[in-house]
Coordinates of C-alpha atoms and ligand atoms in Angstrom, one line a residue:
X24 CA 1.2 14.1 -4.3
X25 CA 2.3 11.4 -6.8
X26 CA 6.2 11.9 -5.8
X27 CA 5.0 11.2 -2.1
X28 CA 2.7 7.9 -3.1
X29 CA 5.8 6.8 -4.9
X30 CA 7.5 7.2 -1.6
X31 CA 5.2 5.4 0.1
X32 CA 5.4 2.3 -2.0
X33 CA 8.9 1.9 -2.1
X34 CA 10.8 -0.8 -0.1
X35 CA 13.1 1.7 1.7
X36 CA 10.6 3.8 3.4
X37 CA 8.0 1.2 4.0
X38 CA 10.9 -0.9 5.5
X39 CA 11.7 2.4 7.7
X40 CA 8.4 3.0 8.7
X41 CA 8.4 -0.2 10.2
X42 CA 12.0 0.8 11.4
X43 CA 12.9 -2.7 9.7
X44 CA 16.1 -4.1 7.5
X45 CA 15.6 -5.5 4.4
X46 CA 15.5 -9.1 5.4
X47 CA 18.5 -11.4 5.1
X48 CA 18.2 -15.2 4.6
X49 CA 20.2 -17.7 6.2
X50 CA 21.1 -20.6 3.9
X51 CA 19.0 -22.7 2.8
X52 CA 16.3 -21.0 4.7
X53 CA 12.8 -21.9 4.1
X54 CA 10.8 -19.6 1.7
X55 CA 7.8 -17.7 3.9
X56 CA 8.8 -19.7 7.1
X57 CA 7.2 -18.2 10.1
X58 CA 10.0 -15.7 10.7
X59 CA 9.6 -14.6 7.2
X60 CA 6.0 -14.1 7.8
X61 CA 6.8 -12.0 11.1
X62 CA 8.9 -9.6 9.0
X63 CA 6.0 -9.1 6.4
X64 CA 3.1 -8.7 9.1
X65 CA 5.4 -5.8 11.2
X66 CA 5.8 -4.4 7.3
X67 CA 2.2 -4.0 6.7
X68 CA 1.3 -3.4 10.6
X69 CA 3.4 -0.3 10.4
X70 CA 2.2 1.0 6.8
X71 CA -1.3 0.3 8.7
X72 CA -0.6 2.1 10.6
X73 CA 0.6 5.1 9.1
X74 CA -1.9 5.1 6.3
X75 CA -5.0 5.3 9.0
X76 CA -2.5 7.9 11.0
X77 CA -2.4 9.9 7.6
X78 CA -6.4 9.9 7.0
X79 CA -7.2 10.6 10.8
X80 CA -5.4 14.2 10.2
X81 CA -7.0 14.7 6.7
X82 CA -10.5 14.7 7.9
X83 CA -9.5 16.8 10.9
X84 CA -8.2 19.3 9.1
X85 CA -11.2 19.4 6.6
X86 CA -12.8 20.3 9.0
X87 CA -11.2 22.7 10.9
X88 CA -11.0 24.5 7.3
X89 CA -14.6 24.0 6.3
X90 CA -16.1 27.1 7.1
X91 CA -13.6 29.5 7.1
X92 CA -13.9 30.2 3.3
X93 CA -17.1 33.2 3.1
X94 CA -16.1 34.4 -0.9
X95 CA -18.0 31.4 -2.9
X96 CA -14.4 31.6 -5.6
X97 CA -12.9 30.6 -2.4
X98 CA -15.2 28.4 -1.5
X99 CA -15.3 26.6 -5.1
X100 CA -11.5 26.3 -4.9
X101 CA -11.3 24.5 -1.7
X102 CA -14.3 22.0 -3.1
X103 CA -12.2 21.2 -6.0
X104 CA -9.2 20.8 -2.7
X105 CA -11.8 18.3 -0.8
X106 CA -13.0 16.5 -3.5
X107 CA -9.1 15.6 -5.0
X108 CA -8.4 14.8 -1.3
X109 CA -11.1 12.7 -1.1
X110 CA -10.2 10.3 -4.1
X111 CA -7.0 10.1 -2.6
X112 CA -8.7 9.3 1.1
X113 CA -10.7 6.5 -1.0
X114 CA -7.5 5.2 -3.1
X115 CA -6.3 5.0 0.9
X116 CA -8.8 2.9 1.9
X117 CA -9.0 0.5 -0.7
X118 CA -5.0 0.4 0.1
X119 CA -5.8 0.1 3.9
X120 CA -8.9 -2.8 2.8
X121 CA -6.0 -4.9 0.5
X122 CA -2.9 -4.6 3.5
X123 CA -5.9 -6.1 5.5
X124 CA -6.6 -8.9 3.2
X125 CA -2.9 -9.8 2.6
X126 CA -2.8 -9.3 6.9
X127 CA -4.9 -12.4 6.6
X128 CA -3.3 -14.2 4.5
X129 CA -0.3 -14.0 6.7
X130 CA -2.2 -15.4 9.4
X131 CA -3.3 -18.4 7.1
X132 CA 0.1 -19.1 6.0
X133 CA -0.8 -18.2 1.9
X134 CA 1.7 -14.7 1.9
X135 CA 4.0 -14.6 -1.1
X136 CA 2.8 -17.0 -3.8
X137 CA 1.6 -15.6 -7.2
X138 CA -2.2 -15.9 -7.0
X139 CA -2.5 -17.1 -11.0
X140 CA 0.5 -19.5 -11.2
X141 CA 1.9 -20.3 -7.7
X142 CA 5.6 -19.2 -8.0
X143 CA 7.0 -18.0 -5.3
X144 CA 6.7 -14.1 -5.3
X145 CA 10.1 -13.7 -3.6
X146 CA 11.1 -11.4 -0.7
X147 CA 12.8 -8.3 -2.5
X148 CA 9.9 -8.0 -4.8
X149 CA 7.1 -8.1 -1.1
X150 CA 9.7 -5.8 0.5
X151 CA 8.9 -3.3 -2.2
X152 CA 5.4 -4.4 -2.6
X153 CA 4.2 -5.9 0.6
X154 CA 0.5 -6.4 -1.0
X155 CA 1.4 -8.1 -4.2
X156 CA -0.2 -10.8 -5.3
X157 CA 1.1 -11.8 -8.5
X158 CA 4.6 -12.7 -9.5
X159 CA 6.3 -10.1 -11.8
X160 CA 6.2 -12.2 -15.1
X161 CA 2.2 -12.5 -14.1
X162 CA 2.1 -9.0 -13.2
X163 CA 4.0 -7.6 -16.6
X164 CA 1.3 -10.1 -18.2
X165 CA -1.5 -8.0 -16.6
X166 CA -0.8 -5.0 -17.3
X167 CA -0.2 -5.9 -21.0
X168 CA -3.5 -6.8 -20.8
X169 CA -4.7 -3.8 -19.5
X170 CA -3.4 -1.4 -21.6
X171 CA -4.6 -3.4 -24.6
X172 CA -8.2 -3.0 -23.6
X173 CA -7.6 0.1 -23.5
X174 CA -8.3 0.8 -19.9
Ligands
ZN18 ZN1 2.7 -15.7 -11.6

C-alpha cells in the first residue's frame, strides 16, 4: 500500500497518467502562463480522475465481499480489511478535496506560488507535487516544525 501511494505521487506516473511529458520551457517563457496552467489542470484532471476511478471499485468490491464471510474470525478479519481500507478511502478524499482546491486556483490564475512567502514554486517541484502549496525551503520549514511539536 505505501510503495503504491509513493507511486502515485511521483512526477513520472502522475505525468503518465495524464499521458503527459514533463513540461519544457521555451526561453524566457513566462512563469505559470496560460499554457503552463493547461499542463497543470490536465495533471490533476487525470489524477482526478483516477483517484475517484480507484474509490468507485473499492466500495464495489466491499460490497460484493460483505456477506460472504459466515465464521465471525473471518468476519473480524475482514472488519480490520474495511476499516484500513476505509482510512485510506478518507486519506483519498481529502486528496481528491485539495486537487479540487488547487483545480480552482488554476482557474483563478494563483497555481504555483508558495502560499507563506510568494516565491515561485517552480514546475519540476508541481510536476512531482501538483497540489503543493508551499515552496520547498517553506515546506522543509514546516515539517521542522512539525516534528518538533511532536506531532
Ligand atoms: Zn515559501
Amino acid at each position: 500500500m505505501k510503495k503504491e501511494q509513493k507511486a502515485n505521487t511521483s512526477s513520472l506516473s502522475l505525468l503518465s497518467v495524464a499521458g503527459l511529458e514533463p513540461y519544457k520551457e521555451a526561453k524566457g517563457e513566462e512563469y505559470m502562463n496560460p499554457k503552463q496552467l493547461e499542463h497543470f489542470k490536465l495533471i490533476l484532471e487525470a489524477w482526478l480522475a483516477q483517484l475517484k476511478d480507484e474509490m468507485g471499485k473499492t466500495v464495489s468490491h466491499m460490497q460484493d465481499e460483505a456477506a460472504n464471510f459466515p465464521d465471525p474470525a473471518d468476519r473480524a478479519t475482514q472488519e480490520e480489511e474495511f476499516s484500513l481500507e476505509l482510512r485510506a478511502r478518507d486519506r483519498e478524499r481529502r486528496l481528491i478535496k485539495k486537487i479540487e482546491k488547487t483545480l480552482k486556483k488554476i482557474e483563478i490564475d494563483d497555481f504555483g506560488y508558495c502560499e507563506s512567502c510568494g516565491v515561485e514554486i517552480g514546475i519540476r517541484r508541481l510536476e512531482a507535487r501538483p497540489t503543493a502549496d508551499l515552496c520547498i525551503d517553506c515546506k522543509t520549514l514546516a515539517e521542522l516544525r512539525e516534528k518538533q511539536m511532536g506531532k
